[in-house]
Short mmCIF file of C-alpha atoms in Angstrom, two decimals:
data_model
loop_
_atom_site.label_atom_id
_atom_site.label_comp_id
_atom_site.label_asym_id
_atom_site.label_seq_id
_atom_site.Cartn_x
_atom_site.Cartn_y
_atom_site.Cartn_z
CA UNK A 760 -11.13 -19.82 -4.85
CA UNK A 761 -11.02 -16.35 -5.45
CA UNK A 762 -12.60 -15.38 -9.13
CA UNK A 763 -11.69 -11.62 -10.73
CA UNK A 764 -14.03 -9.50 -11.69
CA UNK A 765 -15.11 -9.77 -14.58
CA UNK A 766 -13.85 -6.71 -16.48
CA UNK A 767 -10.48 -7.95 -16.10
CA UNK A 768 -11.23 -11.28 -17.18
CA UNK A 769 -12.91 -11.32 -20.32
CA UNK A 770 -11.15 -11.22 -23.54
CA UNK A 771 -9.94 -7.45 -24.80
CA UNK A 772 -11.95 -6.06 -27.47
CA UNK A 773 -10.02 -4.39 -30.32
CA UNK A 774 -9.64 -0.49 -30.37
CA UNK A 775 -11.92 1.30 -32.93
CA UNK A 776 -8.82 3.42 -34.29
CA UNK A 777 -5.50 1.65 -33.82
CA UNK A 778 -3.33 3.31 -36.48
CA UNK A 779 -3.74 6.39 -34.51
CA UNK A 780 -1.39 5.75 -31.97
CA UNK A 781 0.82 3.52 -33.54
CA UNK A 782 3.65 6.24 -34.48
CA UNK A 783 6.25 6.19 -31.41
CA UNK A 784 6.37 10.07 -30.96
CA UNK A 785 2.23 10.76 -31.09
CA UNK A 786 2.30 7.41 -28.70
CA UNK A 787 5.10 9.20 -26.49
CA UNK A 788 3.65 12.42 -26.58
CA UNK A 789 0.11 10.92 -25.77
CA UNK A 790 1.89 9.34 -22.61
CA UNK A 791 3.36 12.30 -21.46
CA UNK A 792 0.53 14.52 -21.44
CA UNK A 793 -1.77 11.63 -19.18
CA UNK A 794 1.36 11.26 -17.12
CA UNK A 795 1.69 14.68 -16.12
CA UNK A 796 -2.19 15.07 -15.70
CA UNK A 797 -1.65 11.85 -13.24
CA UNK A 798 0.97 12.62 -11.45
CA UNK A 799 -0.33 16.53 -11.33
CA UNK A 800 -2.77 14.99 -9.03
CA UNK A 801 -0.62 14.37 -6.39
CA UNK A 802 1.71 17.66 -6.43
CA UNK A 803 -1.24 20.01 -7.11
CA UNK A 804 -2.46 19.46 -3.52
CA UNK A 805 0.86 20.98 -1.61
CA UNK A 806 -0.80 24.10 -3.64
CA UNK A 807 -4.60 23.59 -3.51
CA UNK A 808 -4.78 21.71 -0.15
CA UNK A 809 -4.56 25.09 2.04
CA UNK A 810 -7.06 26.52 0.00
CA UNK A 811 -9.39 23.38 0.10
CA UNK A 812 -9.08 23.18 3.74
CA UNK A 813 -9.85 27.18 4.14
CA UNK A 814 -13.06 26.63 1.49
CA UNK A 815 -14.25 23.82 3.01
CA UNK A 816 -14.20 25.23 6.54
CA UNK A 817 -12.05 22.60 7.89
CA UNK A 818 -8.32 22.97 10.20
CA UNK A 819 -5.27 24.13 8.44
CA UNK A 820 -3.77 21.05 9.54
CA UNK A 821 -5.77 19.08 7.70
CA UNK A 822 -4.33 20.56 4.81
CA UNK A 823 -1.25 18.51 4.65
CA UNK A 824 -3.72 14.88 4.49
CA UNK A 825 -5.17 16.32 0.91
CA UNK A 826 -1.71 15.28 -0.59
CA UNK A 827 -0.75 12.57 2.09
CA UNK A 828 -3.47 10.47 1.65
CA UNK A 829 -3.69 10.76 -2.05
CA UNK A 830 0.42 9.44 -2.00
CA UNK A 831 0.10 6.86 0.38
CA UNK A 832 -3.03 5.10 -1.24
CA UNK A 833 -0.94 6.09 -4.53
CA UNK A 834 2.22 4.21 -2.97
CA UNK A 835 0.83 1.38 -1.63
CA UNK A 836 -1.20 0.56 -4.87
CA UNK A 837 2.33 -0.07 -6.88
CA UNK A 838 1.85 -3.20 -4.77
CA UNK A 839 -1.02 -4.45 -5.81
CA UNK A 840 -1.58 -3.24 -9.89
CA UNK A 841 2.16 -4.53 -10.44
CA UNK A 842 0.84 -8.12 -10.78
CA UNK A 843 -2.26 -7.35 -12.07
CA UNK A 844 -0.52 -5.87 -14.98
CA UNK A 845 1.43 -9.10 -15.68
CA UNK A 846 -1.88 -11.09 -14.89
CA UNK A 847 -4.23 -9.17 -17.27
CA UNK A 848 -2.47 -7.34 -19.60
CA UNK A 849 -1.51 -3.08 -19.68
CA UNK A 850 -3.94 -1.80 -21.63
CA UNK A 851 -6.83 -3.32 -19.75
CA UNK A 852 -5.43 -2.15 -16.14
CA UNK A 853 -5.06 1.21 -17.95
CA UNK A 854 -8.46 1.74 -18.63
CA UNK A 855 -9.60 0.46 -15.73
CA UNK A 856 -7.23 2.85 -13.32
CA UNK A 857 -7.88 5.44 -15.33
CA UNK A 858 -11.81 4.82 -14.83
CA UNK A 859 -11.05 4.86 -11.03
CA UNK A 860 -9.25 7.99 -11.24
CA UNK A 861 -11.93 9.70 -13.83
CA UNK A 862 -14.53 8.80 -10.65
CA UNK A 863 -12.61 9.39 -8.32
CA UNK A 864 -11.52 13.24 -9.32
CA UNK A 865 -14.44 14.57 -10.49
CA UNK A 866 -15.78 13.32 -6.60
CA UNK A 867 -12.83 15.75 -5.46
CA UNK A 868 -13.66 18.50 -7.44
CA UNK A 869 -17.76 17.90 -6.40
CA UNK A 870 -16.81 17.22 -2.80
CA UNK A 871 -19.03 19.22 -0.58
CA UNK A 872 -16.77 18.27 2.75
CA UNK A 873 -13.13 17.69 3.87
CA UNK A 874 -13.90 14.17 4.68
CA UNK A 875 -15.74 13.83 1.06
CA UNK A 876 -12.28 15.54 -0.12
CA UNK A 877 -10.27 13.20 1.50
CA UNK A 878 -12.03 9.68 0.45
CA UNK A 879 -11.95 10.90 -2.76
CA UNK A 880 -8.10 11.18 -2.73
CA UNK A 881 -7.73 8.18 -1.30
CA UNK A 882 -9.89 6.26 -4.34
CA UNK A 883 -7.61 8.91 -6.97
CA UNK A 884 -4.67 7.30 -5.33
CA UNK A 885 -5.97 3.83 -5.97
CA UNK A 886 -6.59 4.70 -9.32
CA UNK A 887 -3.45 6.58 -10.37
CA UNK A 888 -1.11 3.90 -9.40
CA UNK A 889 -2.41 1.43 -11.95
CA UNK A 890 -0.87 4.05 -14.61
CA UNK A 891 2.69 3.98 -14.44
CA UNK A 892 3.00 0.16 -14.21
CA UNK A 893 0.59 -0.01 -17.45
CA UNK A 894 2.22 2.56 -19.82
CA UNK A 895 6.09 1.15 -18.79
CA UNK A 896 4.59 -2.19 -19.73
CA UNK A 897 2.81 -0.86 -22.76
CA UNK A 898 5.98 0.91 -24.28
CA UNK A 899 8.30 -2.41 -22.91
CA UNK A 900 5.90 -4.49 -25.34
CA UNK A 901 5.19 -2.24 -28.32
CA UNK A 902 8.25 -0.13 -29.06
CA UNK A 903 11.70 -1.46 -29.94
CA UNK A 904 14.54 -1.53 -27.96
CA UNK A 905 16.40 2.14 -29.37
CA UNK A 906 13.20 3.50 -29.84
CA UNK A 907 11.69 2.29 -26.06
CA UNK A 908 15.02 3.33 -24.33
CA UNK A 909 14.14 6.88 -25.56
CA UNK A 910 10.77 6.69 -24.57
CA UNK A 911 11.19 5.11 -21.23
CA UNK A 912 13.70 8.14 -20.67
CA UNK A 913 11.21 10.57 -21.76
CA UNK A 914 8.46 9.48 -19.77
CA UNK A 915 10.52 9.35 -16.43
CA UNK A 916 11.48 12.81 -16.93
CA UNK A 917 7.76 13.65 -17.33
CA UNK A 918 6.90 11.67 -13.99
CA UNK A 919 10.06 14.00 -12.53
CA UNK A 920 8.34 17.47 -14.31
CA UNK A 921 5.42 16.88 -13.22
CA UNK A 922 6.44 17.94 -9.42
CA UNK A 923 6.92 20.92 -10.44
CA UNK A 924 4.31 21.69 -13.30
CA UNK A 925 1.76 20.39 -11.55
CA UNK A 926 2.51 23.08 -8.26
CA UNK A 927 2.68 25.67 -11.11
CA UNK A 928 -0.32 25.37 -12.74
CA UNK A 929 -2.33 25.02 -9.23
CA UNK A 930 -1.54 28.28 -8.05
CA UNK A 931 -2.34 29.37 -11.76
CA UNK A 932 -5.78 28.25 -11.21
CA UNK A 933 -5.55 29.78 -7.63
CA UNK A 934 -4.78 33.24 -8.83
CA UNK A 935 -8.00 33.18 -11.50
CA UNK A 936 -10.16 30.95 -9.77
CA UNK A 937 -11.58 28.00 -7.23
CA UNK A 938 -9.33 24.90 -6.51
CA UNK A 939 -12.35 22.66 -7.94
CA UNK A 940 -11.37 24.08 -11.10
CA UNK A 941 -8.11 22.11 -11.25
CA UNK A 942 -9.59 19.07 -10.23
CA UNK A 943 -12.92 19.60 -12.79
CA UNK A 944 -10.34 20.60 -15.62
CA UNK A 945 -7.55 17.21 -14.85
CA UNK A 946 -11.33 15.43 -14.97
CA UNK A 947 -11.99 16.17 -18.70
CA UNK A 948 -8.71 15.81 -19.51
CA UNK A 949 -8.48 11.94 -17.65
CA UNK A 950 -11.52 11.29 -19.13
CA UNK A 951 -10.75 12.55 -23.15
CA UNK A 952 -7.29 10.06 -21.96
CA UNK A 953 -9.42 7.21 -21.38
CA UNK A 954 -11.11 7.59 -24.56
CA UNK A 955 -8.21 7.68 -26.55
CA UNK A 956 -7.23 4.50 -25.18
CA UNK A 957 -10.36 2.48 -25.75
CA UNK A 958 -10.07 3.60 -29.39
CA UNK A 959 -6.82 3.51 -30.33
CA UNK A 960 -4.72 1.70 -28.00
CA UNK A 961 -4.19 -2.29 -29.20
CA UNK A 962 -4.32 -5.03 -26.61
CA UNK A 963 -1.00 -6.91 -25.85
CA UNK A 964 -0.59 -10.24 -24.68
CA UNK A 965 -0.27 -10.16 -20.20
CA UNK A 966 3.16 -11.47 -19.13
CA UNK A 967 3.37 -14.54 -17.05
CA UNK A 968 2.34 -14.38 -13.71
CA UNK A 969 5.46 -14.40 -11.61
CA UNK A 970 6.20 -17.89 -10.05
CA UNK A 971 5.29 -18.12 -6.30
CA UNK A 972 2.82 -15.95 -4.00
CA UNK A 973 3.26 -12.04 -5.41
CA UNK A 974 3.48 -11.20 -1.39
CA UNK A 975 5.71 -13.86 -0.32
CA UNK A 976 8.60 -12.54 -3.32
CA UNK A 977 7.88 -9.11 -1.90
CA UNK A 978 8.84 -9.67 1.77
CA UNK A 979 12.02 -12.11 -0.04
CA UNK A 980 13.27 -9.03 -1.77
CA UNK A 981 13.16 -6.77 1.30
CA UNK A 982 14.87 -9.49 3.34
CA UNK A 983 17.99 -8.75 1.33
CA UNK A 984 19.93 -6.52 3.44
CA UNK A 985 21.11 -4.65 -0.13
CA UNK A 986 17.99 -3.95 -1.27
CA UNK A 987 16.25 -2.79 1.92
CA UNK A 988 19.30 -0.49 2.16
CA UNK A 989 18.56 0.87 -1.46
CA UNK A 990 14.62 1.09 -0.46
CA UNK A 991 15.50 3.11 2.84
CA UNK A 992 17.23 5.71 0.57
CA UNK A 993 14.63 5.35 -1.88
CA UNK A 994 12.72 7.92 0.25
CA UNK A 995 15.37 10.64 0.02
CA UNK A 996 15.15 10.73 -3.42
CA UNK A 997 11.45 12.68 -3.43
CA UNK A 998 11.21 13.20 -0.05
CA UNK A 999 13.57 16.57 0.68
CA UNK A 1000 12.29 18.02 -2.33
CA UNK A 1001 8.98 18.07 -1.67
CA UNK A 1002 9.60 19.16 2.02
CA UNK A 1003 11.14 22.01 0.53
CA UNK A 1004 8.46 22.93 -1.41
CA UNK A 1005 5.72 22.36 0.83
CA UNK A 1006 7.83 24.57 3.12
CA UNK A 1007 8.03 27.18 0.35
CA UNK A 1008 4.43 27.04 0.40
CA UNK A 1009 4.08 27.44 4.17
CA UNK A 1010 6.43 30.20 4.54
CA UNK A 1011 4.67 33.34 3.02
CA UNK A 1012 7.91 34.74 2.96
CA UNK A 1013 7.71 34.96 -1.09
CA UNK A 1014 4.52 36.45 -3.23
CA UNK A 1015 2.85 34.80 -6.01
CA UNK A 1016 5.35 35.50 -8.55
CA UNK A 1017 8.48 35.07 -7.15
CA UNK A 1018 6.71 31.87 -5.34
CA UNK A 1019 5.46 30.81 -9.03
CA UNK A 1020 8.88 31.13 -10.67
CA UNK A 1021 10.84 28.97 -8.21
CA UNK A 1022 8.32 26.33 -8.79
CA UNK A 1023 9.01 26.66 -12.75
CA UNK A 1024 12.80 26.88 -12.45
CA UNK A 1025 13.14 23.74 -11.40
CA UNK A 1026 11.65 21.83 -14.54
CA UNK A 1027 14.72 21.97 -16.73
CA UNK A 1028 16.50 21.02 -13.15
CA UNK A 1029 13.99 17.82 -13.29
CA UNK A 1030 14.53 16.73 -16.83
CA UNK A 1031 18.40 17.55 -17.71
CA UNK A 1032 19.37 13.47 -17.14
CA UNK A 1033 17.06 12.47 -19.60
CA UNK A 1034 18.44 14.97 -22.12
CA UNK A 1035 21.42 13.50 -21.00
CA UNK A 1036 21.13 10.70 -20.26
CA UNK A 1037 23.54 9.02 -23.32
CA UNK A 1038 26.10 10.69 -21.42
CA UNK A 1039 25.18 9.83 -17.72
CA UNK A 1040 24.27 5.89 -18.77
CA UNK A 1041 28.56 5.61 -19.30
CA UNK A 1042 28.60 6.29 -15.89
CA UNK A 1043 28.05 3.42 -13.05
CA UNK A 1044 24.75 3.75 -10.91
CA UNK A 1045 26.90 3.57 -7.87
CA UNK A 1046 28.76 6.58 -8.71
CA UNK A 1047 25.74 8.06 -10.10
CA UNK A 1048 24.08 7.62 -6.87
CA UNK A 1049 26.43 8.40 -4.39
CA UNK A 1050 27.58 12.29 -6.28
CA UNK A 1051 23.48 13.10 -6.43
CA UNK A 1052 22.90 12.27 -3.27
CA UNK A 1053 26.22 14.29 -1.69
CA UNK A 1054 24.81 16.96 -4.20
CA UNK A 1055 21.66 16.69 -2.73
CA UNK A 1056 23.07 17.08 0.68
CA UNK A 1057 25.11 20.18 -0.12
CA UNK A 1058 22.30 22.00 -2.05
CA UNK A 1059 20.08 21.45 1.20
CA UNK A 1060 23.25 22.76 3.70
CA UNK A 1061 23.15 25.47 1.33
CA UNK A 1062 19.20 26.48 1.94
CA UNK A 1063 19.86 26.78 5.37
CA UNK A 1064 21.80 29.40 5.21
CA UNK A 1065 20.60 31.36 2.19
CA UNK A 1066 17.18 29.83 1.67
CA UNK A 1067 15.38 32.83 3.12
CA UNK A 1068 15.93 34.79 0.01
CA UNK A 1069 14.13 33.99 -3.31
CA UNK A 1070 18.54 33.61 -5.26
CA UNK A 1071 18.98 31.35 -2.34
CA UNK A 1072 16.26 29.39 -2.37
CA UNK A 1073 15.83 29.47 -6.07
CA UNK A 1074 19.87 27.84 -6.37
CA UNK A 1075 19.19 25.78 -4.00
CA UNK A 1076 16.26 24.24 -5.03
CA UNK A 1077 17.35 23.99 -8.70
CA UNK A 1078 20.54 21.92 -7.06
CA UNK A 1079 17.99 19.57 -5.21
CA UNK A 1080 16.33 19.03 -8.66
CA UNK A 1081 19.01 18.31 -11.11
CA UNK A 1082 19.98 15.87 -8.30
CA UNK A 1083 16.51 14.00 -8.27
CA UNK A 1084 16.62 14.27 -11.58
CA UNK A 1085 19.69 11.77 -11.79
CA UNK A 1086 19.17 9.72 -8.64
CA UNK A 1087 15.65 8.52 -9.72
CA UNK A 1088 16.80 6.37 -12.82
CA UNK A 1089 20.09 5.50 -10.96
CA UNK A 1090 18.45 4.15 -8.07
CA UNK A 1091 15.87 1.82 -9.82
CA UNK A 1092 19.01 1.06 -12.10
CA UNK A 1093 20.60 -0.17 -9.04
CA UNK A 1094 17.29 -2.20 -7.77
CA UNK A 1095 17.23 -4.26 -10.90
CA UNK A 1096 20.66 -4.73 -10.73
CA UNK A 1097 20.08 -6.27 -7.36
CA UNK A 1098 17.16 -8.99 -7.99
CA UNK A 1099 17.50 -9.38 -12.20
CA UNK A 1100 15.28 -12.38 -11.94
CA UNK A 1101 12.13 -10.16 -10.21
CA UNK A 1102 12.45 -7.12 -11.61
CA UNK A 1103 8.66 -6.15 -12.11
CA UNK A 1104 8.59 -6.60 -7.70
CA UNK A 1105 11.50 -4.85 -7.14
CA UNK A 1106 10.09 -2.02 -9.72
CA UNK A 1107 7.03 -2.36 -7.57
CA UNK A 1108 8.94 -1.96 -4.27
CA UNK A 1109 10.69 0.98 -5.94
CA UNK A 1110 7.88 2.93 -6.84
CA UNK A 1111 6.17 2.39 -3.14
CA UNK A 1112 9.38 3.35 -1.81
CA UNK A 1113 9.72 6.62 -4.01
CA UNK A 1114 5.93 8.31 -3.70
CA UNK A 1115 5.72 7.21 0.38
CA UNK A 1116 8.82 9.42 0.62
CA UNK A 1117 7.17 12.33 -0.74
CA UNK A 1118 3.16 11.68 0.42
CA UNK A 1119 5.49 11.93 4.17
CA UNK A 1120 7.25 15.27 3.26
CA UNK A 1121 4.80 17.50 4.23
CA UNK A 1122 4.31 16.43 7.40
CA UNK A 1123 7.38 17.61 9.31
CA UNK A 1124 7.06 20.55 7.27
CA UNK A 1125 3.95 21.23 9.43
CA UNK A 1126 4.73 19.97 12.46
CA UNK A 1127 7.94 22.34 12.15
CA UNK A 1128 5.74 25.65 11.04
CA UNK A 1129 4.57 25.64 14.69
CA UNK A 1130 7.92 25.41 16.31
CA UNK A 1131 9.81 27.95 14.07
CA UNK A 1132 9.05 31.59 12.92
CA UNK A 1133 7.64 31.19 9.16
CA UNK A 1134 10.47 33.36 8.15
CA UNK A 1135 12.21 30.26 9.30
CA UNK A 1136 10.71 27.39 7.96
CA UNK A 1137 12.79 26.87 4.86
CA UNK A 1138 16.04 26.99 6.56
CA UNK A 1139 14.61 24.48 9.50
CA UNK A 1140 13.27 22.18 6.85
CA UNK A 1141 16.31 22.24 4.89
CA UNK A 1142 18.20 21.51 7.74
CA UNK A 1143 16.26 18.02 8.95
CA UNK A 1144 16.81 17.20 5.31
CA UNK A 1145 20.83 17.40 5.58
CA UNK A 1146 21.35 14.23 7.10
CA UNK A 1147 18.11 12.68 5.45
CA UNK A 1148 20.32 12.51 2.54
CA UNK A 1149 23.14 11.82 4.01
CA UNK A 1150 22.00 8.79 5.74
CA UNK A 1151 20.29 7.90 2.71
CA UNK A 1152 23.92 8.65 0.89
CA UNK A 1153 25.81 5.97 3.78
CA UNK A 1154 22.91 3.45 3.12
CA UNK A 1155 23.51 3.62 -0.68
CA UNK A 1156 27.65 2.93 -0.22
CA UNK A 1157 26.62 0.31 2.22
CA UNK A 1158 24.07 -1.40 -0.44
CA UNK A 1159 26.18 -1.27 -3.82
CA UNK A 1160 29.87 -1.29 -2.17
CA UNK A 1161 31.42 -3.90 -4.86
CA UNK A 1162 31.65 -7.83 -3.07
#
């Protein structure tokens, strides 16, 4: 019989300080600044991976496996820390990701080779992915329900932000400095995070371990031909976008500035639903769902004609993000909808779904830089993402057309 370690085993000890965090905004607020340092791990590197690879001496291809690797470990570990939260509780898979990721990034910043680059952005993967299943846990046990609707809103919109604050502040760091300083400075900040939860973060009771095999209700769930379909467009809903950046990236058709303010113009693009999101919650997911992704599909038709020009790409790109920006709740709305009964699996399958979707982006992206001029590459990657999205806008009707 298999026995857990025995970290996750042993009873939780109380935090030191637990008034501190027991306000909802300083709690929210507290979230949102370790989710954006999280997920900044993973959309730093279309920005710092290039320079990495040029540092460390390696190929420029290898450039693209500095964010891959990072979102597929990050992607497949949904799988695995979604029962462990119900099994041992969110605060102690918190501090025990975050410890993983605290290791695991100052290795990054320290690494003295691509392939000491790359194992350590496997491991920050690993670790990362036990966050979001612990804090949406957290908030689902400690706040009530007005007062967790609001915060579950904000901190999606901060997992949306971060794609493009996190790109922003790496080239910040790349215009004043090394790309270890990102990585040494998301470090201190990870580890201050972890300290704040040991202290001040109060232990709630795990959930009940979901009847049957945690695998065998995975594979059930995909089974269903309506939720497969929803998964399938699951990757469009990341996926294009960060293609398009990495390809905005890849172009050098734009300098620093102009290159730094289409990155920021796209953060009120990414949190607009949740500012709205009393509004948009009237309106079905289907619905919801089916107008983002057509958006989606038109903003990207529109970058391949005008997305050589900093307007074009900037409307274009701000398009693609308001459209994220509602698809992402909509689509997970939809899941739930789908398998009531399991929804911490199908939040699970979700999440692997959504952050595979963009670890794959920049692939194409490179493979396409050498078949196309650079001057090209937007338009060419905006056009393989027109009928990504629409395909992933047919699967969607297919998967929540009424019975």
């Amino acid at each position: 019989m298999h026995t857990p370690p025995a970290f996750l085993t042993r009873p939780p000890r109380s935090p030191s300080f637990p008034g501190v965090l027991e306000r909802p905004p300083v709690l929210v607020a507290f979230l949102v600044l370790l989710t954006l340092t999280v997920l900044s791990q993973l959309y730093g590197a279309l920005v710092l991976g290039p320079a990495a690879a040029r540092d460390l001496g390696a190929a420029p291809a290898t450039a693209d496996w500095v964010q891959t690797l990072f979102g597929a470990s990050y992607a497949v570990g949904f799988l695995l820390w979604g029962p462990m939260v119900d099994r041992y509780g969110p605060r102690r898979c918190l501090l025990t990701g975050l410890a993983v990721l605290v290791t695991a990034t100052v290795l990054v910043a320290a690494a003295p080779s691509m392939e000491w680059l790359l194992a350590g952005r496997v491991l920050q993967g690993a670790g990362a992915a036990g966050f979001a299943p612990s804090v949406f846990a957290y908030v689902g046990a400690r706040l009530p329900g007005a007062v967790r609707m609001i915060a579950v809103t904000v901190l999606t919109s901060s997992f949306l932000a971060a794609a493009a604050i996190a790109q922003v502040s790496a080239q910040l760091v790349l215009m004043v400095g090394s790309w270890r300083w990102f990585f040494a400075a998301s470090a201190v900040v990870l580890a201050a995070g972890w300290v704040v939860v040991a202290i001040a973060v109060r232990p709630v009771s795990p959930g009940a371990p979901a009847g049957g095999n945690p695998a065998t209700v995975l594979v059930g769930l995909i089974r269903q031909r309506r939720v497969s379909l929803l998964l399938g467009a699951t990757l469009a809903v990341l996926g294009p976008f960060v293609a398009l950046y990495a390809a905005l990236g890849l172009s050098n058709r734009y300098p620093d500035s102009e290159l730094l303010m289409l990155r920021l113009s796209a953060v009120p693009a990414l949190i607009w639903a949740g500012a709205a999101s009393r509004w948009l919650i009237g309106v079905s997911h289907r619905a919801r769902m089916l107008t983002a992704f057509a958006g989606g599909a038109a903003a990207a038709l529109f970058l391949t004609f005008a997305g050589g020009t900093a307007l074009g790409a900037g409307v274009g790109m701000f398009v693609l993000a308001a459209c994220v920006s509602v698809l992402a709740p909509a689509t997970i709305q939809a899941l739930t909808a789908l398998a009531p009964a399991q929804q911490g699996s199908v939040t699970a399958l979700y999440t692997f779904s959504l952050f595979l979707g963009a670890s794959l982006a920049p692939l194409p992206v490179t493979a396409l830089a050498g078949a196309v001029p650079q001057a090209a590459l937007v338009n060419g990657t905006a056009l393989l993402a027109v009928p990504c999205l629409l395909l992933a806008l047919y699967s969607t009707a297919l998967a929540t057309r009424p019975q």
